[in-house]
GROMACS .gro file of C-alpha atoms in nm:
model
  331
    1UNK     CA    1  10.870   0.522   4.275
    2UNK     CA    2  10.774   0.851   4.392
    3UNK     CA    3  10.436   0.988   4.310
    4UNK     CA    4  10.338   1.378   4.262
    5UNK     CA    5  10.118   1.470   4.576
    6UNK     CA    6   9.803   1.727   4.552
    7UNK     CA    7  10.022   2.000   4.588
    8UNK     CA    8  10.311   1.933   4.327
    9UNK     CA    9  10.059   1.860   4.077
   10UNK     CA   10   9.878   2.202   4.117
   11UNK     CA   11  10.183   2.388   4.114
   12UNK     CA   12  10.247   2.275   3.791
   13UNK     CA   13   9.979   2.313   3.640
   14UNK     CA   14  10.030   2.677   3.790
   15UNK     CA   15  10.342   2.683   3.621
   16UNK     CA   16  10.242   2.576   3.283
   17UNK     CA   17   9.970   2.821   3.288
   18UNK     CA   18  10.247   3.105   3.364
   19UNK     CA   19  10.423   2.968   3.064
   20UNK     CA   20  10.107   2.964   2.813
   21UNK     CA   21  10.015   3.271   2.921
   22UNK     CA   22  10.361   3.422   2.894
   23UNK     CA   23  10.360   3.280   2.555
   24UNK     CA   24  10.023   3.376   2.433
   25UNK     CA   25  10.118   3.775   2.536
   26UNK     CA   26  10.435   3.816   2.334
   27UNK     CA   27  10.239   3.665   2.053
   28UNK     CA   28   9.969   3.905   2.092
   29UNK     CA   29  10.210   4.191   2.125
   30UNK     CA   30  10.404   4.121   1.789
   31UNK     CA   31  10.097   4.087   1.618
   32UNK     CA   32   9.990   4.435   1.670
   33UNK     CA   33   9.850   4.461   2.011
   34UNK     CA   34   9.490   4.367   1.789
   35UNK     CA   35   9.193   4.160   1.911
   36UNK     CA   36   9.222   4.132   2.241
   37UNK     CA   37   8.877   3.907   2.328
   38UNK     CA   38   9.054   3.621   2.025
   39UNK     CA   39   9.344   3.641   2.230
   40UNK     CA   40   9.256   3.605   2.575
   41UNK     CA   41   9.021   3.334   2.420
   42UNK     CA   42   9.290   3.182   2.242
   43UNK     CA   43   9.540   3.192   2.539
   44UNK     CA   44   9.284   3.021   2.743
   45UNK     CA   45   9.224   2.747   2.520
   46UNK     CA   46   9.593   2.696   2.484
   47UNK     CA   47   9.664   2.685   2.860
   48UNK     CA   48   9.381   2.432   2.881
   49UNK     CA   49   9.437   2.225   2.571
   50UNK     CA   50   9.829   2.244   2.531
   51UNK     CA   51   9.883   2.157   2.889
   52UNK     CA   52   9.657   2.144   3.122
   53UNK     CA   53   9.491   1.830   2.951
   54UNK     CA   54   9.805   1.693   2.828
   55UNK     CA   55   9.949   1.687   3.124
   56UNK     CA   56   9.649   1.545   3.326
   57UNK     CA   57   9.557   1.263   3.103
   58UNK     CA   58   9.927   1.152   3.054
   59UNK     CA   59  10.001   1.130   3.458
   60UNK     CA   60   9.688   0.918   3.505
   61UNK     CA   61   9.780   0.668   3.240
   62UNK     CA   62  10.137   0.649   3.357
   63UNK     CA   63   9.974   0.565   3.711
   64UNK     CA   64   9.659   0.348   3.648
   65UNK     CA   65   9.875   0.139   3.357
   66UNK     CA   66  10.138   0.157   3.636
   67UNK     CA   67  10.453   0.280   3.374
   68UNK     CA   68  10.772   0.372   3.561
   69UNK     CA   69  10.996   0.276   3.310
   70UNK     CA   70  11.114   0.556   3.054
   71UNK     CA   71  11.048   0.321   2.755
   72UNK     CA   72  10.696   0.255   2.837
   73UNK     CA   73  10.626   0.597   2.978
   74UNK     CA   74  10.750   0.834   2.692
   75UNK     CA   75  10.546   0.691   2.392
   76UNK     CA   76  10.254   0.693   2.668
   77UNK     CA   77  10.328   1.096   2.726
   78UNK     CA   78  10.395   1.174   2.381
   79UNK     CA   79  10.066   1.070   2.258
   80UNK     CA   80   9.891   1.214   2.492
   81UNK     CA   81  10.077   1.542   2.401
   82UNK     CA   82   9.975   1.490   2.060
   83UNK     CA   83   9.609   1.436   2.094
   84UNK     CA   84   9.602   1.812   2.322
   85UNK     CA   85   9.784   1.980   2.071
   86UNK     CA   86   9.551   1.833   1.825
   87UNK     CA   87   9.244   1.929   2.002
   88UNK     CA   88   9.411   2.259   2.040
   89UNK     CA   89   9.489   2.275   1.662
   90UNK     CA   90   9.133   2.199   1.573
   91UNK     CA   91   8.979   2.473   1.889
   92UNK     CA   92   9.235   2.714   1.674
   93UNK     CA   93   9.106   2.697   1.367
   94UNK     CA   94   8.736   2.809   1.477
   95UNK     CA   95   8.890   3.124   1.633
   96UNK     CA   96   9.141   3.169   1.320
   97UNK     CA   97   9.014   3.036   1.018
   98UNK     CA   98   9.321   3.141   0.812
   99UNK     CA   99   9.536   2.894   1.069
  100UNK     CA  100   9.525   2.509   0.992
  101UNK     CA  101   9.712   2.270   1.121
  102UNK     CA  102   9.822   1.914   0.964
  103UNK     CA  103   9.874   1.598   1.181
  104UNK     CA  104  10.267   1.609   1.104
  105UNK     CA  105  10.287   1.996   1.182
  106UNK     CA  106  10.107   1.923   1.502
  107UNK     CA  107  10.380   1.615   1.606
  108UNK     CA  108  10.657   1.829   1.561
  109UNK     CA  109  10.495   2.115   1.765
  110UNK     CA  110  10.399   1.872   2.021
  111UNK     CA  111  10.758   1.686   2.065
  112UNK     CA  112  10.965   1.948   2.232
  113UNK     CA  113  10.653   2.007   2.465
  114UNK     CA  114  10.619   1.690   2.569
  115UNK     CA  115  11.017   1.558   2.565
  116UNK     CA  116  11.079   1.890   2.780
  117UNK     CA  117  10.799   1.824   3.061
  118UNK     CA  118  10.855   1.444   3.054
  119UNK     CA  119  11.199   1.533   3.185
  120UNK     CA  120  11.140   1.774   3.367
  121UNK     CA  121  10.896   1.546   3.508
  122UNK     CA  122  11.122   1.260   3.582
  123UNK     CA  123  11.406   1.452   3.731
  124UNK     CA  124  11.161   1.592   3.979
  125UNK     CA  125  11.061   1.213   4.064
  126UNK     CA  126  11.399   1.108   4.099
  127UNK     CA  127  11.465   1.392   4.332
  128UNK     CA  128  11.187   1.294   4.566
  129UNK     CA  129  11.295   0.958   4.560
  130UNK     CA  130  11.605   1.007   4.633
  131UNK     CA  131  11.470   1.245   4.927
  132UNK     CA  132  11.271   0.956   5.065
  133UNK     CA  133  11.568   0.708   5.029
  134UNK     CA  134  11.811   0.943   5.245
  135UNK     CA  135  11.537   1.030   5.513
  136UNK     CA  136  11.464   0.627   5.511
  137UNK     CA  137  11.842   0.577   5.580
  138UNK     CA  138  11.815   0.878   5.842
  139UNK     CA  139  11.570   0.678   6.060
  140UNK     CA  140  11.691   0.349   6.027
  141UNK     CA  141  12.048   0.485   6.144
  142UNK     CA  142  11.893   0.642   6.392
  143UNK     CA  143  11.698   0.341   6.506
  144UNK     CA  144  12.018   0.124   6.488
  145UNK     CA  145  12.215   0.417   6.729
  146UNK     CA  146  11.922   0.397   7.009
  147UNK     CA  147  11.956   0.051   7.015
  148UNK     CA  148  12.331   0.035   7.084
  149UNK     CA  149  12.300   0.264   7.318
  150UNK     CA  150  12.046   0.061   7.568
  151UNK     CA  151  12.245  -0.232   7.626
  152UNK     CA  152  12.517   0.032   7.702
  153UNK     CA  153  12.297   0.171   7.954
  154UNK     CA  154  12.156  -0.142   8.086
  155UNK     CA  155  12.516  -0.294   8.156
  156UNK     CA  156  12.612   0.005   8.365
  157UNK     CA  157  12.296   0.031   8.573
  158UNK     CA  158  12.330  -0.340   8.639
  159UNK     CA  159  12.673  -0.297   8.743
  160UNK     CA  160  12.588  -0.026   8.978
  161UNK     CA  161  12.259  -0.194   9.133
  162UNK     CA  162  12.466  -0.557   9.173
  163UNK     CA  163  12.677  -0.398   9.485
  164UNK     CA  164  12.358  -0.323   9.675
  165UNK     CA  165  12.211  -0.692   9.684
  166UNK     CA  166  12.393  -0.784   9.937
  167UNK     CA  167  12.488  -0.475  10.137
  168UNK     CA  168  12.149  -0.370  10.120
  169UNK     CA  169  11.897  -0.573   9.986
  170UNK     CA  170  11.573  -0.251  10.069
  171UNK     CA  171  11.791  -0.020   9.872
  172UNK     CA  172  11.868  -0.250   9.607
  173UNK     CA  173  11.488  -0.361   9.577
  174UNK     CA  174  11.380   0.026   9.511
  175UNK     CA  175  11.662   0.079   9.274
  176UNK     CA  176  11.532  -0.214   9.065
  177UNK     CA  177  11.187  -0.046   9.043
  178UNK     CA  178  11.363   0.208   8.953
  179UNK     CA  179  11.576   0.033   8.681
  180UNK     CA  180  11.275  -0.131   8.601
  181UNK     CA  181  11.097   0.226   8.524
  182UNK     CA  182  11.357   0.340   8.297
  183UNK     CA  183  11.365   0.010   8.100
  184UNK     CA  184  10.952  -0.008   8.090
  185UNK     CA  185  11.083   0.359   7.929
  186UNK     CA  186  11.304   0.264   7.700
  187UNK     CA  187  11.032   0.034   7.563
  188UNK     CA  188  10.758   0.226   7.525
  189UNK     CA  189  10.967   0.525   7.315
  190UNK     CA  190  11.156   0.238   7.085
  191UNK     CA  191  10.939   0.384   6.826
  192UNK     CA  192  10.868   0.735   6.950
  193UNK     CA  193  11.120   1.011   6.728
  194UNK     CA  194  11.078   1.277   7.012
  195UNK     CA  195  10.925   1.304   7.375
  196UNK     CA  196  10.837   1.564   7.605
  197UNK     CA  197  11.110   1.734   7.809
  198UNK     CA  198  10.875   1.682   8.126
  199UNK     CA  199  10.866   1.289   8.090
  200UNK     CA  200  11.221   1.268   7.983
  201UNK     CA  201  11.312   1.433   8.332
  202UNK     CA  202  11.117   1.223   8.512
  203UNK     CA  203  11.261   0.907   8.352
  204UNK     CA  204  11.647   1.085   8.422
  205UNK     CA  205  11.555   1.120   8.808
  206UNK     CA  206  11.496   0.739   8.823
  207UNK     CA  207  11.839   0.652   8.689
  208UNK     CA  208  12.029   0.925   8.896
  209UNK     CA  209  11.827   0.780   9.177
  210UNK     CA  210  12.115   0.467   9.106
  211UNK     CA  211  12.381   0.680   9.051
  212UNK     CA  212  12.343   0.882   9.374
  213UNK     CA  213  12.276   0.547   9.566
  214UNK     CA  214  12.629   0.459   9.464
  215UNK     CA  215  12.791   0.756   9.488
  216UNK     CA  216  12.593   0.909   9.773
  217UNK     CA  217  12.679   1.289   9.883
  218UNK     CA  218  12.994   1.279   9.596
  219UNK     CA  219  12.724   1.321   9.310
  220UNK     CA  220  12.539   1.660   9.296
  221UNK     CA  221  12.320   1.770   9.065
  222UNK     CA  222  12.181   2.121   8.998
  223UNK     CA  223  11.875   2.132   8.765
  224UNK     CA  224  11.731   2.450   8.601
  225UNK     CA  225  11.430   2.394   8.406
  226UNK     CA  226  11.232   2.643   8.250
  227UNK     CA  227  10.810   2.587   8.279
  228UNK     CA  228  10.714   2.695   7.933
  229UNK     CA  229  11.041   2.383   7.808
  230UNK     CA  230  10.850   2.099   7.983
  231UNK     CA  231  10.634   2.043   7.709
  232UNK     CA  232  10.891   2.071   7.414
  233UNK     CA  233  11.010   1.765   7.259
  234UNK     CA  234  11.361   1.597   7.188
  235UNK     CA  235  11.450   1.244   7.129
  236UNK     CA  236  11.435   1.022   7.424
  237UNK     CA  237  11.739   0.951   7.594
  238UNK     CA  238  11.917   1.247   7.479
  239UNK     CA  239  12.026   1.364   7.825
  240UNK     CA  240  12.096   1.032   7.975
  241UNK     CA  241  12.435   0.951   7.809
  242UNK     CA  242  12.571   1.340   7.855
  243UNK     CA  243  12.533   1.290   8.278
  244UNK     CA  244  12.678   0.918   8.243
  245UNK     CA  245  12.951   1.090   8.040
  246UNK     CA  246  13.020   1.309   8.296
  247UNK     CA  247  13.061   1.066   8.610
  248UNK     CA  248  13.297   0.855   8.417
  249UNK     CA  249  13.527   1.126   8.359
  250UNK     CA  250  13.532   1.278   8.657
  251UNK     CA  251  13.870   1.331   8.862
  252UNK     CA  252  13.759   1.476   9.175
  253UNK     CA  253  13.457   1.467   9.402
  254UNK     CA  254  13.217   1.563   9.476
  255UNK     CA  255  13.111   1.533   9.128
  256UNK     CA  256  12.870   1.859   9.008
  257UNK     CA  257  12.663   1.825   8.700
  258UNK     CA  258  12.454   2.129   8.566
  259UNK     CA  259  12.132   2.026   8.383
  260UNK     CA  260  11.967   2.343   8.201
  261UNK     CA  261  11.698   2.365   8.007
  262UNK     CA  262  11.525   2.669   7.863
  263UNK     CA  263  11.316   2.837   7.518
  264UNK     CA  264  11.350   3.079   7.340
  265UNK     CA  265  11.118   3.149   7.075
  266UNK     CA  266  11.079   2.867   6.834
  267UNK     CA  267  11.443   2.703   6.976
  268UNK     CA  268  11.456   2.510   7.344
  269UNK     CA  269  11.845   2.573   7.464
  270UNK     CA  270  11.987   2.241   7.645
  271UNK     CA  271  12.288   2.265   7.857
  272UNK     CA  272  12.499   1.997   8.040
  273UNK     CA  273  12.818   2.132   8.253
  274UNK     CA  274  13.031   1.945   8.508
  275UNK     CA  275  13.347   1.993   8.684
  276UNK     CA  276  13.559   1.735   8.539
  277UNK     CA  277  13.892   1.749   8.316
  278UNK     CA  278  13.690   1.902   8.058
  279UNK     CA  279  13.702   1.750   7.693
  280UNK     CA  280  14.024   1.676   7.519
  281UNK     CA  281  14.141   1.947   7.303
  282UNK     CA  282  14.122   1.734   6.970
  283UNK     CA  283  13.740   1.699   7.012
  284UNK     CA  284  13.683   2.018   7.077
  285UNK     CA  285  13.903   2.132   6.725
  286UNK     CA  286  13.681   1.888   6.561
  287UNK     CA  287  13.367   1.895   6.700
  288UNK     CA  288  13.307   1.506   6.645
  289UNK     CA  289  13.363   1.189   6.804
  290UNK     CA  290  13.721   1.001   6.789
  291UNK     CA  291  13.791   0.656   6.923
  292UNK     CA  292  13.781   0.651   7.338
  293UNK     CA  293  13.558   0.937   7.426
  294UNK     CA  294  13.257   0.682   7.554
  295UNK     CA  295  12.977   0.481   7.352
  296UNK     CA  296  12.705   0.719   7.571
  297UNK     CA  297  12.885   1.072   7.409
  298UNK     CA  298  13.010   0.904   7.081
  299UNK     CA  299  12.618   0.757   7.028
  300UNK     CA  300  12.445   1.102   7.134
  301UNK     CA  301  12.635   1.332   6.927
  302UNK     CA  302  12.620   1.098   6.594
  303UNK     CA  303  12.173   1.120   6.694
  304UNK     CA  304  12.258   1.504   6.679
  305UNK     CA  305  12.432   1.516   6.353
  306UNK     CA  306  12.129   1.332   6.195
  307UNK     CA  307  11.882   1.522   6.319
  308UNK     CA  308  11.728   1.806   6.080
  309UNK     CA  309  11.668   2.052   6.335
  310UNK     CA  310  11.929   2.025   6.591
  311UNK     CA  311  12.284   2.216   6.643
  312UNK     CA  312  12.566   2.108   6.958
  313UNK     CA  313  12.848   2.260   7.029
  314UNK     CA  314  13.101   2.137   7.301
  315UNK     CA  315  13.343   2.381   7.530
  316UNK     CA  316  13.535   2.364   7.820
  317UNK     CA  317  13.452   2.600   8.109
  318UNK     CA  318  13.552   2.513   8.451
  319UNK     CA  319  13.485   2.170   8.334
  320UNK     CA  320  13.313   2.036   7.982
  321UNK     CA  321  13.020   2.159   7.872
  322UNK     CA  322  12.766   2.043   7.626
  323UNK     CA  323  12.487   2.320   7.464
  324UNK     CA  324  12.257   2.169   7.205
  325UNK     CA  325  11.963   2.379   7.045
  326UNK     CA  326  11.658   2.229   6.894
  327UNK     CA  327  11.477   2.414   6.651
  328UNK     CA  328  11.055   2.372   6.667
  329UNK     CA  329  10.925   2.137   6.402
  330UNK     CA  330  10.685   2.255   6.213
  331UNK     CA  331  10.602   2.018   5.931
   0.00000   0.00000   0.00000
């Protein structure tokens, strides 16, 4: 279960003292507006008795006796209610002498108090758990995606670098280093969320170093890359699949793939074009993935989708085009 950090627990204590306070005016108000120093004394010890120490003592017993049931955890929060509003009670009577409380008139003041927070409380816990359950299942379908994708990737570059053993064993030995380079690659960022745009280019280059052995002057690429997006960070292998997409839809030669990347503000812009067919005109209605559009595209735009801070959007201009935006994270 869930536990209240720093923060949470300060706000409400900030929030109970908002309440008391609240309280302790209207009180003071329809009594006449009269002794203001017994007031603001009073409201003080009620903010500190009524809640603040109620409060306190009740979520370190429920943690150090470790109760997460609601059973053991209510009685547990109700007495602890009890014995502030008691201590209150007893603080009270000093200031007001005329105002005496009994042990049964202080339950009943202290049940709705403590039944209202205690839910409070536990709907707030079950929220955050349920927050940490969904990013949890975020992660571990993202994990699952990158690993489909890189036997995808290492069954095509294996297909393209087994037709150079034997027609030309040099080329074939520098396009296993390079094969070799993007796998060391994929290894070292199995457990890395994002990566810098600089060493995700570098790692691309090696792989289009196999594609343009194989498809020599018919594959063109024109890169744009801003300086100040070199530094930015996406998820590794994001570009990879979009090229790959590209080449194994393309109808005519020589193929042309734009790669651009630039920022703006807090947002780096990512922008794959080629000259192909373009998309089909169903995926572009829908905007998602249907059977037969590639593992490499279907893959890369379900890791977009579960990303917090990430938008695509796919048009056909000349050829299809994919722009993705990825917002700065700042947390």
């Amino acid at each position: 279960m869930q536990q209240l950090t720093r923060k949470d627990y300060f706000i409400a204590l900030g929030g109970l003292a908002f309440l008391s306070a609240s309280i302790t005016f209207v009180d003071w108000w329809q009594r006449g507006q009269g002794g203001v120093s017994e007031a603001l004394l009073a409201g003080g010890i009620a903010i500190l008795l009524l809640f603040w120490l109620p409060l306190s003592v009740a979520l370190y017993s429920l943690k150090k006796l470790k109760l997460h049931k609601t059973v053991q955890a209510l009685p547990v929060w109700l007495l602890c209610f009890y014995f502030g509003f008691r201590c209150w009670g007893f603080a009270l009577s000093l200031i007001y002498p005329s105002m005496q409380l009994g042990w049964l008139d202080t339950f009943f003041m202290s049940l709705p108090w403590a039944v209202g927070t205690y839910v409070i409380y536990r709907a707030y816990i079950t929220y955050k758990t349920l927050q940490a359950e969904r990013l949890l299942r975020k992660q571990a379908e993202l994990n699952q995606l990158k690993q489909t994708l890189h036997p995808h990737f290492l069954f095509n570059s294996l297909n393209t670098l087994s037709a150079f053993i034997v027609a030309d064993p040099q080329k074939a030995e520098q396009l296993t280093q390079d094969l070799a380079s993007v796998l060391r690659h994929s290894l070292d960022t199995d457990n890395q969320a994002t990566i810098r745009l600089k060493r995700e280019l570098l790692v691309l280059q090696k792989w289009l170093n196999i594609e343009q052995a194989r498809l020599g002057d018919d594959l063109r690429i024109e890169l744009n890359v801003d300086d100040d997006a070199l530094n930015w960070q996406l998820p590794p292998f994001l570009l990879q699949p979009l090229i790959e997409n590209s080449i194994k839809h393309a109808q005519q030669l020589p193929i042309t793939i734009g790669i651009n990347c630039t920022t703006s503000e807090d947002k780096l812009y990512l922008r794959v074009s080629d000259n192909g067919p373009g998309f089909p005109d169903q995926l572009l209605r829908t905007q998602e993935h249907p059977p037969g559009i590639g593992v490499g595209l279907t893959t890369t735009l379900q890791r977009l989708r579960l990303l917090g801070n990430a938008e695509y959007q796919l048009t056909n201009n000349h050829g299809a085009v994919i722009s993705i935006v990825l917002e700065a994270d700042h947390d």
